[in-house]
Short mmCIF file of C-alpha atoms in Angstrom, two decimals:
data_model
loop_
_atom_site.label_atom_id
_atom_site.label_comp_id
_atom_site.label_asym_id
_atom_site.label_seq_id
_atom_site.Cartn_x
_atom_site.Cartn_y
_atom_site.Cartn_z
CA MET A 1 -71.30 -29.54 57.42
CA SER A 2 -73.09 -27.34 59.97
CA ILE A 3 -76.87 -26.59 59.93
CA ASN A 4 -78.64 -23.84 61.86
CA ARG A 5 -81.53 -24.55 64.25
CA ARG A 6 -84.20 -22.95 62.02
CA GLN A 7 -83.16 -25.01 59.00
CA PHE A 8 -83.01 -28.14 61.19
CA PHE A 9 -86.61 -27.68 62.40
CA LYS A 10 -87.81 -26.91 58.87
CA THR A 11 -86.13 -30.01 57.44
CA SER A 12 -87.42 -32.20 60.28
CA LEU A 13 -90.96 -30.86 59.94
CA LEU A 14 -91.03 -31.56 56.22
CA SER A 15 -89.71 -35.05 56.77
CA PHE A 16 -92.23 -35.71 59.56
CA SER A 17 -95.09 -34.31 57.44
CA SER A 18 -94.15 -36.53 54.50
CA MET A 19 -94.04 -39.62 56.69
CA SER A 20 -97.33 -38.63 58.38
CA LEU A 21 -99.05 -38.01 55.05
CA ALA A 22 -97.85 -41.37 53.72
CA GLY A 23 -99.09 -43.03 56.88
CA LEU A 24 -102.40 -41.18 56.70
CA VAL A 25 -102.94 -42.20 53.06
CA GLY A 26 -102.06 -45.77 53.99
CA CYS A 27 -104.53 -45.70 56.88
CA GLN A 28 -107.24 -44.19 54.70
CA THR A 29 -106.68 -46.83 52.00
CA GLN A 30 -106.68 -49.57 54.61
CA SER A 31 -109.82 -48.13 56.21
CA LYS A 32 -111.56 -47.85 52.84
CA ASN A 33 -110.81 -51.48 52.11
CA ARG A 34 -112.41 -52.46 55.43
CA GLU A 35 -115.85 -51.59 54.08
CA ILE A 36 -117.88 -52.55 51.02
CA LEU A 37 -120.40 -49.95 49.86
CA VAL A 38 -123.59 -51.47 48.45
CA GLY A 39 -126.01 -49.33 46.43
CA ILE A 40 -129.69 -50.13 47.01
CA THR A 41 -132.93 -48.54 45.80
CA SER A 42 -134.29 -47.72 49.25
CA ARG A 43 -133.63 -48.42 52.90
CA PRO A 44 -134.59 -51.94 54.06
CA ARG A 45 -138.12 -51.58 55.44
CA MET A 46 -138.06 -54.21 58.20
CA LEU A 47 -135.09 -55.75 60.02
CA ASP A 48 -137.32 -57.87 62.24
CA PRO A 49 -137.58 -61.15 60.27
CA ARG A 50 -140.96 -61.93 61.82
CA LYS A 51 -142.47 -58.94 60.02
CA ALA A 52 -140.33 -58.55 56.90
CA THR A 53 -142.12 -59.16 53.60
CA ASP A 54 -140.22 -57.13 50.99
CA ALA A 55 -137.38 -58.78 49.07
CA LEU A 56 -134.59 -56.41 50.17
CA SER A 57 -135.36 -56.71 53.89
CA SER A 58 -135.58 -60.49 53.64
CA ARG A 59 -132.22 -60.65 51.86
CA VAL A 60 -130.50 -58.42 54.42
CA ASN A 61 -132.09 -60.37 57.28
CA ARG A 62 -130.47 -63.55 55.92
CA LEU A 63 -127.13 -61.94 56.74
CA LEU A 64 -128.16 -60.97 60.29
CA TYR A 65 -130.10 -64.02 61.45
CA ARG A 66 -129.89 -67.82 61.23
CA GLN A 67 -132.92 -69.92 60.33
CA LEU A 68 -133.79 -73.55 60.93
CA ILE A 69 -133.73 -74.53 57.27
CA ASP A 70 -132.58 -73.26 53.88
CA PHE A 71 -133.04 -74.32 50.25
CA ASN A 72 -130.76 -76.03 47.75
CA GLU A 73 -130.51 -75.27 44.03
CA LYS A 74 -133.65 -77.33 43.34
CA PHE A 75 -135.46 -75.34 46.07
CA GLU A 76 -135.75 -78.39 48.30
CA ALA A 77 -135.60 -77.79 52.06
CA ILE A 78 -132.18 -78.55 53.56
CA PRO A 79 -130.81 -78.08 57.13
CA ASP A 80 -129.37 -74.74 58.21
CA LEU A 81 -129.36 -74.48 62.01
CA ALA A 82 -131.14 -77.79 62.49
CA THR A 83 -131.90 -81.20 61.05
CA TRP A 84 -135.33 -82.76 61.45
CA GLN A 85 -137.28 -85.96 61.78
CA GLN A 86 -140.90 -86.38 60.75
CA LEU A 87 -142.35 -88.69 63.39
CA SER A 88 -145.88 -88.64 61.96
CA ASP A 89 -147.98 -86.66 59.47
CA THR A 90 -148.37 -83.92 62.07
CA ARG A 91 -145.30 -84.20 64.34
CA TYR A 92 -141.76 -82.98 63.60
CA VAL A 93 -138.71 -82.79 65.84
CA PHE A 94 -135.89 -80.38 64.92
CA THR A 95 -132.42 -80.79 66.42
CA ILE A 96 -129.98 -77.87 66.57
CA ASN A 97 -126.72 -79.44 65.43
CA GLU A 98 -124.24 -76.62 65.83
CA GLN A 99 -123.21 -74.15 68.46
CA SER A 100 -124.63 -70.80 67.45
CA VAL A 101 -124.28 -67.64 69.52
CA PHE A 102 -126.34 -64.46 69.25
CA HIS A 103 -124.43 -61.23 68.72
CA SER A 104 -125.45 -60.30 72.27
CA GLY A 105 -123.29 -63.20 73.52
CA GLU A 106 -126.14 -65.54 74.47
CA PRO A 107 -126.09 -69.10 73.06
CA LEU A 108 -128.93 -69.97 70.71
CA THR A 109 -131.06 -72.81 72.12
CA SER A 110 -134.39 -74.49 71.49
CA ALA A 111 -136.04 -71.97 73.84
CA ASP A 112 -135.19 -69.19 71.37
CA VAL A 113 -136.75 -71.16 68.50
CA VAL A 114 -139.93 -71.70 70.50
CA ALA A 115 -140.11 -68.04 71.52
CA THR A 116 -139.60 -66.87 67.93
CA TYR A 117 -142.36 -69.03 66.45
CA ASN A 118 -144.79 -68.48 69.33
CA SER A 119 -144.39 -64.74 68.87
CA ILE A 120 -145.20 -65.06 65.16
CA LEU A 121 -148.30 -67.07 65.98
CA ASP A 122 -149.45 -64.42 68.46
CA PRO A 123 -152.02 -62.20 66.65
CA LYS A 124 -150.85 -59.20 68.70
CA LEU A 125 -147.52 -59.13 66.83
CA GLY A 126 -149.26 -58.75 63.49
CA SER A 127 -146.77 -60.90 61.58
CA ALA A 128 -147.51 -61.36 57.89
CA HIS A 129 -146.00 -64.85 58.18
CA ARG A 130 -148.64 -66.05 60.63
CA GLY A 131 -150.87 -67.16 57.75
CA SER A 132 -148.34 -69.63 56.33
CA LEU A 133 -147.62 -70.99 59.84
CA LYS A 134 -151.17 -71.09 61.18
CA GLY A 135 -151.17 -74.88 60.86
CA ILE A 136 -148.83 -75.11 63.88
CA LYS A 137 -150.84 -76.41 66.83
CA THR A 138 -148.02 -76.37 69.40
CA VAL A 139 -144.30 -75.71 69.46
CA LYS A 140 -142.25 -76.67 72.51
CA ALA A 141 -138.67 -77.34 73.59
CA LEU A 142 -137.89 -80.98 74.42
CA ASN A 143 -134.43 -80.03 75.70
CA ASP A 144 -131.81 -77.36 74.98
CA SER A 145 -131.26 -78.57 71.42
CA GLN A 146 -134.57 -80.12 70.32
CA VAL A 147 -137.88 -78.52 69.34
CA GLU A 148 -141.15 -80.30 68.65
CA PHE A 149 -143.70 -78.89 66.20
CA VAL A 150 -147.20 -80.39 66.22
CA LEU A 151 -149.56 -79.46 63.37
CA ASP A 152 -153.34 -79.46 63.38
CA LYS A 153 -153.30 -81.30 60.03
CA ALA A 154 -150.76 -82.86 57.67
CA ASP A 155 -148.72 -80.44 55.51
CA ALA A 156 -146.07 -81.92 53.22
CA LEU A 157 -144.54 -78.46 52.66
CA PHE A 158 -144.32 -77.60 56.36
CA VAL A 159 -140.51 -77.84 56.70
CA GLY A 160 -140.03 -75.33 53.88
CA ARG A 161 -142.04 -72.76 55.81
CA LEU A 162 -139.52 -72.54 58.67
CA VAL A 163 -137.32 -69.87 57.11
CA ILE A 164 -137.81 -67.14 59.73
CA GLY A 165 -134.64 -65.88 61.41
CA ILE A 166 -134.35 -66.94 65.06
CA LEU A 167 -134.36 -64.19 67.72
CA PRO A 168 -133.23 -64.36 71.38
CA LYS A 169 -136.03 -65.30 73.78
CA SER A 170 -134.73 -62.86 76.43
CA LEU A 171 -135.13 -59.90 74.05
CA ILE A 172 -138.48 -61.05 72.69
CA GLU A 173 -139.80 -61.05 76.26
CA LYS A 174 -138.49 -57.51 76.73
CA GLN A 175 -140.19 -56.44 73.48
CA HIS A 176 -136.85 -55.39 72.05
CA PRO A 177 -137.16 -53.21 68.89
CA PHE A 178 -135.52 -55.65 66.47
CA HIS A 179 -136.58 -53.51 63.52
CA GLU A 180 -134.29 -50.74 64.78
CA LYS A 181 -131.57 -52.77 66.51
CA PRO A 182 -131.44 -56.31 65.10
CA VAL A 183 -129.87 -59.02 67.27
CA GLY A 184 -129.37 -62.33 65.49
CA SER A 185 -126.76 -65.05 65.19
CA GLY A 186 -126.06 -64.70 61.48
CA PRO A 187 -122.75 -64.14 59.71
CA CYS A 188 -123.13 -60.36 60.06
CA GLU A 189 -123.74 -58.20 63.13
CA PHE A 190 -125.78 -55.01 63.16
CA VAL A 191 -123.73 -51.80 63.63
CA SER A 192 -125.98 -48.83 62.87
CA LEU A 193 -129.05 -47.66 60.96
CA SER A 194 -130.01 -44.21 59.71
CA GLU A 195 -131.88 -42.69 56.78
CA GLN A 196 -128.53 -42.43 54.98
CA LYS A 197 -127.20 -45.98 55.45
CA LEU A 198 -127.37 -49.35 57.15
CA VAL A 199 -124.08 -50.74 58.45
CA ILE A 200 -123.56 -54.39 59.35
CA GLN A 201 -120.24 -56.13 60.04
CA ARG A 202 -119.01 -59.48 58.78
CA GLN A 203 -118.04 -61.61 61.75
CA SER A 204 -115.42 -63.53 59.80
CA ASP A 205 -113.13 -60.55 59.14
CA GLN A 206 -114.79 -57.44 60.70
CA ILE A 207 -115.35 -55.85 57.30
CA ASN A 208 -118.35 -53.51 57.25
CA LEU A 209 -121.08 -53.90 54.65
CA VAL A 210 -122.59 -50.46 54.15
CA PHE A 211 -125.97 -50.34 52.40
CA ILE A 212 -126.57 -46.89 50.91
CA PRO A 213 -130.04 -46.02 49.53
CA VAL A 214 -129.89 -44.20 46.19
CA LYS A 215 -133.33 -44.05 44.59
CA ASP A 216 -132.32 -42.89 41.12
CA ALA A 217 -130.66 -45.64 39.06
CA THR A 218 -128.51 -43.23 37.03
CA VAL A 219 -127.18 -41.63 40.21
CA ARG A 220 -126.35 -45.09 41.58
CA VAL A 221 -124.26 -45.81 38.50
CA LEU A 222 -122.48 -42.43 38.70
CA LYS A 223 -121.64 -43.06 42.36
CA LEU A 224 -120.29 -46.47 41.37
CA LYS A 225 -118.07 -44.88 38.74
CA LYS A 226 -116.75 -42.29 41.25
CA GLY A 227 -116.01 -44.95 43.87
CA GLU A 228 -118.76 -43.78 46.23
CA LEU A 229 -120.31 -47.25 45.81
CA ASP A 230 -118.60 -50.59 45.27
CA ILE A 231 -121.39 -52.83 44.04
CA ILE A 232 -125.00 -52.80 42.80
CA GLN A 233 -127.17 -55.88 42.33
CA ASN A 234 -130.05 -55.63 39.81
CA ASP A 235 -132.53 -52.69 39.65
CA LEU A 236 -130.96 -50.94 36.64
CA SER A 237 -132.43 -50.39 33.20
CA PRO A 238 -130.95 -52.50 30.37
CA GLU A 239 -129.43 -49.34 28.90
CA LEU A 240 -127.60 -48.56 32.15
CA VAL A 241 -126.28 -52.12 32.37
CA GLN A 242 -124.97 -51.84 28.81
CA TYR A 243 -123.36 -48.51 29.72
CA CYS A 244 -121.66 -50.10 32.73
CA GLN A 245 -120.25 -52.89 30.58
CA LYS A 246 -118.32 -50.26 28.58
CA GLN A 247 -116.76 -48.51 31.60
CA PRO A 248 -113.13 -49.54 32.27
CA GLU A 249 -113.44 -49.24 36.05
CA LEU A 250 -116.58 -51.39 36.24
CA LYS A 251 -117.49 -55.02 35.55
CA VAL A 252 -120.82 -56.81 35.15
CA SER A 253 -121.44 -60.38 36.34
CA TRP A 254 -124.39 -62.52 35.28
CA SER A 255 -126.23 -65.60 36.52
CA SER A 256 -129.50 -67.31 35.58
CA GLY A 257 -132.47 -66.13 37.64
CA THR A 258 -135.91 -67.24 38.80
CA ASN A 259 -137.90 -63.98 38.60
CA PHE A 260 -140.96 -64.81 36.50
CA GLY A 261 -142.26 -62.07 34.21
CA TYR A 262 -145.77 -62.46 32.83
CA ILE A 263 -148.74 -60.73 31.19
CA GLY A 264 -151.96 -60.99 33.17
CA PHE A 265 -155.43 -61.27 31.63
CA ASN A 266 -158.77 -60.22 33.08
CA PHE A 267 -160.99 -63.30 32.79
CA GLU A 268 -164.08 -61.25 33.60
CA ASP A 269 -163.59 -59.37 30.33
CA SER A 270 -165.86 -60.78 27.59
CA LEU A 271 -163.05 -60.71 25.03
CA LEU A 272 -160.16 -62.00 27.13
CA ALA A 273 -162.30 -64.76 28.59
CA GLN A 274 -162.13 -66.33 25.11
CA PRO A 275 -159.09 -68.66 24.82
CA ALA A 276 -158.55 -67.73 21.18
CA LEU A 277 -157.74 -64.10 22.03
CA ARG A 278 -155.27 -65.07 24.76
CA GLU A 279 -153.61 -67.50 22.37
CA ALA A 280 -153.48 -64.85 19.66
CA ILE A 281 -151.67 -62.50 22.03
CA ALA A 282 -149.24 -65.29 23.00
CA HIS A 283 -148.48 -66.06 19.35
CA GLY A 284 -148.30 -62.37 18.43
CA ILE A 285 -145.46 -61.41 20.81
CA ASP A 286 -141.92 -62.36 19.81
CA ARG A 287 -140.43 -62.99 23.24
CA GLN A 288 -137.00 -64.07 22.04
CA SER A 289 -136.46 -60.94 19.95
CA ILE A 290 -137.43 -58.84 22.98
CA ILE A 291 -134.98 -60.76 25.18
CA ASP A 292 -132.24 -60.20 22.61
CA ALA A 293 -132.99 -56.51 22.11
CA MET A 294 -133.94 -55.40 25.63
CA PHE A 295 -131.91 -57.74 27.81
CA SER A 296 -128.98 -58.48 25.46
CA GLY A 297 -129.94 -62.14 25.69
CA HIS A 298 -129.76 -62.16 29.51
CA ALA A 299 -133.10 -63.88 30.10
CA ARG A 300 -134.75 -67.12 29.05
CA ILE A 301 -138.24 -67.78 27.78
CA ALA A 302 -140.51 -68.94 30.60
CA GLY A 303 -142.98 -71.78 30.62
CA GLY A 304 -144.39 -72.03 34.13
CA LEU A 305 -144.19 -69.86 37.21
CA LEU A 306 -141.54 -72.23 38.62
CA VAL A 307 -138.22 -72.58 36.79
CA PRO A 308 -137.56 -76.00 35.20
CA GLU A 309 -134.81 -76.71 37.79
CA HIS A 310 -137.33 -76.52 40.66
CA TRP A 311 -138.27 -79.88 42.19
CA CYS A 312 -141.79 -79.19 40.88
CA GLY A 313 -140.62 -77.55 37.64
CA VAL A 314 -141.63 -78.71 34.17
CA THR A 315 -138.70 -79.26 31.81
CA ASP A 316 -140.78 -80.00 28.70
CA MET A 317 -143.44 -77.31 28.96
CA PRO A 318 -145.19 -76.78 25.60
CA GLY A 319 -144.79 -73.19 24.49
CA TYR A 320 -146.47 -70.59 22.29
CA GLU A 321 -144.11 -69.86 19.42
CA PHE A 322 -144.09 -66.50 17.67
CA ASN A 323 -146.52 -67.04 14.80
CA PRO A 324 -148.32 -63.90 13.48
CA LYS A 325 -150.19 -65.89 10.84
CA LYS A 326 -151.67 -68.17 13.48
CA ALA A 327 -152.50 -65.16 15.68
CA LYS A 328 -154.51 -63.55 12.86
CA ALA A 329 -156.41 -66.80 12.24
CA LEU A 330 -157.29 -67.05 15.94
CA LEU A 331 -158.71 -63.51 15.94
CA LYS A 332 -161.09 -64.44 13.14
CA SER A 333 -162.53 -67.24 15.29
CA LEU A 334 -163.59 -64.91 18.13
CA ASP A 335 -167.23 -64.36 19.07
CA PHE A 336 -167.97 -60.64 18.79
CA THR A 337 -171.75 -60.86 19.06
CA LYS A 338 -172.01 -59.89 22.72
CA LEU A 339 -169.56 -56.98 22.59
CA PRO A 340 -170.45 -53.28 22.81
CA PRO A 341 -170.12 -51.45 19.48
CA GLY A 342 -166.75 -49.89 18.67
CA LEU A 343 -164.49 -52.45 20.37
CA VAL A 344 -163.91 -54.32 17.11
CA THR A 345 -163.47 -52.85 13.63
CA TYR A 346 -162.32 -54.39 10.34
CA ASN A 347 -159.58 -53.48 7.86
CA GLU A 348 -159.79 -53.59 4.05
CA GLN A 349 -159.05 -57.32 4.08
CA ASN A 350 -162.01 -57.83 6.44
CA GLU A 351 -159.64 -58.80 9.25
CA PRO A 352 -160.72 -57.84 12.79
CA ILE A 353 -158.94 -55.06 14.66
CA ILE A 354 -159.39 -55.34 18.41
CA GLU A 355 -158.83 -52.52 20.89
CA LEU A 356 -157.42 -53.53 24.29
CA SER A 357 -156.01 -51.52 27.19
CA TYR A 358 -152.70 -52.47 28.79
CA LYS A 359 -151.72 -51.10 32.19
CA THR A 360 -148.17 -50.80 33.47
CA SER A 361 -146.12 -48.83 35.98
CA ASN A 362 -144.32 -45.65 34.98
CA ASP A 363 -140.93 -47.38 35.17
CA PRO A 364 -139.15 -46.47 31.87
CA THR A 365 -138.16 -50.08 31.12
CA ARG A 366 -141.72 -51.33 31.64
CA ILE A 367 -143.06 -48.57 29.38
CA ARG A 368 -140.54 -49.52 26.68
CA LEU A 369 -141.59 -53.16 26.90
CA ALA A 370 -145.24 -52.08 26.61
CA THR A 371 -144.54 -50.14 23.43
CA ILE A 372 -142.80 -53.19 21.94
CA TYR A 373 -145.84 -55.37 22.71
CA GLN A 374 -147.96 -52.63 21.19
CA SER A 375 -145.90 -52.59 17.99
CA GLN A 376 -145.81 -56.38 17.60
CA LEU A 377 -149.50 -56.96 18.31
CA LYS A 378 -150.58 -54.17 15.96
CA LYS A 379 -149.29 -56.30 13.07
CA VAL A 380 -151.73 -59.09 13.90
CA GLY A 381 -154.75 -56.85 14.47
CA ILE A 382 -154.61 -56.05 18.20
CA HIS A 383 -154.27 -52.38 19.13
CA LEU A 384 -152.97 -51.87 22.67
CA ASN A 385 -153.76 -48.63 24.44
CA VAL A 386 -150.85 -48.36 26.87
CA GLN A 387 -151.66 -46.67 30.18
CA SER A 388 -148.83 -46.03 32.65
CA TYR A 389 -149.32 -45.01 36.29
CA ASP A 390 -147.30 -44.46 39.42
CA TRP A 391 -146.71 -47.73 41.25
CA GLY A 392 -149.37 -47.19 43.94
CA THR A 393 -152.15 -46.39 41.48
CA PHE A 394 -151.12 -49.17 39.10
CA TYR A 395 -150.94 -51.85 41.78
CA SER A 396 -154.24 -50.76 43.33
CA ASP A 397 -155.98 -51.05 39.94
CA ILE A 398 -154.55 -54.53 39.39
CA LYS A 399 -155.75 -55.80 42.77
CA LYS A 400 -159.22 -54.34 42.16
CA GLY A 401 -159.50 -55.90 38.70
CA ARG A 402 -159.56 -52.57 36.86
CA PHE A 403 -157.63 -53.71 33.78
CA GLN A 404 -157.77 -55.81 30.64
CA LEU A 405 -154.05 -56.60 30.38
CA TYR A 406 -151.13 -55.84 32.68
CA SER A 407 -147.62 -57.10 33.33
CA LEU A 408 -145.81 -57.89 36.58
CA ALA A 409 -143.24 -60.36 37.91
CA TRP A 410 -143.12 -62.90 40.72
CA VAL A 411 -139.84 -62.65 42.63
CA GLY A 412 -138.10 -65.24 44.79
CA VAL A 413 -140.79 -67.94 44.63
CA LYS A 414 -139.69 -71.20 46.28
CA SER A 415 -142.77 -73.06 47.53
CA PRO A 416 -145.21 -74.64 45.02
CA ASP A 417 -148.20 -73.70 47.15
CA ILE A 418 -147.83 -70.31 45.44
CA PHE A 419 -150.31 -71.75 42.90
CA GLN A 420 -153.12 -71.77 45.44
CA TYR A 421 -152.40 -68.12 46.24
CA VAL A 422 -152.24 -67.04 42.59
CA PHE A 423 -154.63 -69.24 40.62
CA ASP A 424 -157.21 -70.77 42.97
CA SER A 425 -160.74 -69.46 42.37
CA SER A 426 -161.01 -68.77 46.11
CA ALA A 427 -157.91 -66.53 46.06
CA ILE A 428 -159.37 -63.49 44.28
CA PRO A 429 -158.20 -60.29 46.05
CA PRO A 430 -158.35 -59.52 48.91
CA SER A 431 -158.33 -63.27 49.71
CA GLY A 432 -155.25 -63.93 47.60
CA ALA A 433 -153.39 -62.85 44.46
CA ASN A 434 -155.65 -64.28 41.75
CA ARG A 435 -155.73 -60.84 40.16
CA GLY A 436 -156.94 -62.09 36.78
CA ARG A 437 -160.09 -63.60 38.34
CA TYR A 438 -159.13 -66.96 36.80
CA ARG A 439 -161.73 -69.62 37.65
CA ASP A 440 -161.10 -73.14 36.43
CA GLN A 441 -162.49 -76.35 37.94
CA VAL A 442 -159.59 -78.51 36.73
CA ALA A 443 -157.02 -76.12 38.18
CA ASP A 444 -158.89 -75.93 41.50
CA LYS A 445 -159.05 -79.72 41.70
CA LEU A 446 -155.31 -80.13 41.00
CA ILE A 447 -154.43 -77.42 43.51
CA ARG A 448 -156.43 -79.14 46.23
CA LEU A 449 -155.16 -82.62 45.35
CA ALA A 450 -151.55 -81.41 45.45
CA GLY A 451 -152.11 -79.57 48.72
CA ASN A 452 -153.56 -82.67 50.37
CA THR A 453 -150.91 -85.08 49.09
CA GLN A 454 -148.24 -85.94 51.64
CA ASP A 455 -145.87 -87.82 49.34
CA LEU A 456 -143.58 -85.14 47.89
CA SER A 457 -142.83 -87.06 44.68
CA LYS A 458 -146.57 -87.50 44.00
CA GLN A 459 -147.14 -83.88 44.95
CA ALA A 460 -144.50 -82.80 42.43
CA GLU A 461 -146.28 -84.70 39.64
CA LEU A 462 -149.60 -83.05 40.52
CA TYR A 463 -148.02 -79.58 40.47
CA LYS A 464 -146.43 -80.37 37.11
CA ASP A 465 -149.84 -81.41 35.75
CA LEU A 466 -151.26 -78.18 37.14
CA GLN A 467 -148.62 -76.06 35.43
CA ARG A 468 -149.27 -77.77 32.10
CA HIS A 469 -152.98 -77.04 32.52
CA LEU A 470 -152.32 -73.40 33.42
CA GLN A 471 -150.19 -73.12 30.29
CA ALA A 472 -152.81 -74.80 28.10
CA THR A 473 -155.52 -72.43 29.35
CA LEU A 474 -153.17 -69.42 29.45
CA ALA A 475 -154.09 -68.47 33.00
CA ALA A 476 -151.33 -65.90 32.46
CA MET A 477 -148.91 -65.46 29.58
CA PRO A 478 -145.39 -66.47 30.62
CA LEU A 479 -142.74 -64.09 29.35
CA TRP A 480 -139.28 -64.87 30.72
CA TYR A 481 -137.04 -65.55 33.68
CA GLU A 482 -134.71 -62.55 33.90
CA ASP A 483 -131.05 -63.17 34.74
CA GLN A 484 -129.54 -61.87 37.96
CA TYR A 485 -126.64 -59.45 37.60
CA ALA A 486 -124.23 -57.42 39.67
CA VAL A 487 -122.28 -54.32 38.64
CA SER A 488 -119.17 -53.67 40.69
CA ARG A 489 -115.92 -51.81 40.62
CA LYS A 490 -112.98 -53.81 39.24
CA GLU A 491 -111.30 -54.01 42.65
CA VAL A 492 -114.22 -56.02 44.09
CA THR A 493 -113.60 -59.73 43.62
CA GLY A 494 -115.19 -62.99 44.73
CA TYR A 495 -118.82 -61.86 44.52
CA LYS A 496 -121.20 -64.76 43.82
CA LEU A 497 -124.68 -64.38 42.37
CA TYR A 498 -127.63 -66.59 43.30
CA ALA A 499 -130.67 -67.45 41.16
CA ASP A 500 -133.14 -66.13 43.74
CA GLY A 501 -131.38 -62.77 44.14
CA ARG A 502 -130.11 -63.29 47.69
CA LEU A 503 -127.20 -61.09 48.82
CA ASP A 504 -125.10 -63.90 50.30
CA GLY A 505 -122.30 -63.03 47.85
CA LEU A 506 -121.46 -60.11 50.17
CA LEU A 507 -120.20 -62.61 52.76
CA ASP A 508 -117.15 -63.62 50.73
CA CYS A 509 -116.29 -60.79 48.35
CA VAL A 510 -113.27 -58.58 49.00
CA LYS A 511 -112.11 -55.15 47.90
CA ASN A 512 -108.50 -55.15 46.78
CA SER A 513 -106.08 -52.22 46.79
CA TYR A 514 -104.76 -50.76 43.54
#
């Protein structure tokens, strides 16, 4: 059969276009699967590990840089880049045991470790980590693979402080802007950074991890549904998580967490300084019912600031059970004689009704929790006046002691010397984070004894005794340890969650084609 030239070209063009379109779709699908889009609340603030203090930056920096040590599931220090020997109370030698290469192509040696830590110790850098490392007297390279740290005094927790990512000495000396163009030796290499996204590439398979800031939680979920994001970790309201669980294209994964939620008391307040009122509040809030209703059971009641699995954690911490009858009886035992008029009234049964203010941020979930506390405590005779503020105003008030009650959470705590920072009488802001102005001689003594004890097993027992004392005196009211969770599209597989919220699961997950 004959075919004219015009028909031949038309037929060929259609055939070529079909093949090209199929190839283009295949390339686009393949290209799309070469990147994993991660929704985050805001852009990482600091990609120089010497200066990073916020949780997101620290978690991203773990992917870009290697550090001397890491932590196991009990939060004990374990080797990462290096093993170590403690030669005396004040002398440690670290040995780099594997060949690690910076993304610039330079090998990582002891000189880079020395340069990194010396730069942190230099006041001109302004590193926030200098305080925890100020006990270092000297740090020097013994050879290409060994580094010696000499301390000015013994510190049993010293090894656990060496979690700063190592930077190349050559670039430190050139004052390279690591915060804009990170150069590390971690499993991921920096690609680009803009207001719209941060792109880093996995070295194992050249897949890009694209971090996209989306401030509004609802918008993040909608982008996840549309395929404009692949995964979100935490930072959603309970209602949004429940919504995601019902969406056929999404899945929610859970893991136990270490974030410690608590209610803080102002010990300079004449009412809250009385143990009976703090105990009444503890017995008047039904924590388990709140966990069940607000978090769908995805949290566990807390005892101490450290989870029970921590090497200093308390597994048998005595608690404050929900007991409204006991709470009412405790209120009757309070001393009201020194209070201004109007703070306490009485109902028809001659039971006291106490007015207290409770400050929180304007986050919708935190406001909902506050109204639940308000409802539960009203039944025992405590009327909470809930005041919500933008984060800056709220946090400023808390640091300045302008509150009676407030609620916050400690995130990613690993070292037990957090107790000195939070509960020591010398750590009242701005000298620390003792925001409740808690002053207790027994607590101070235990904190100092633990800090000066060099035997880690004995130190653990002292910190356990301290936590039991903090619980007995209700230095703060423990609420719960919230679970970690990730919401992802169904095609994302292999993502692992960690109790401390790290993002290391991004190193192994894959996005499959459908």
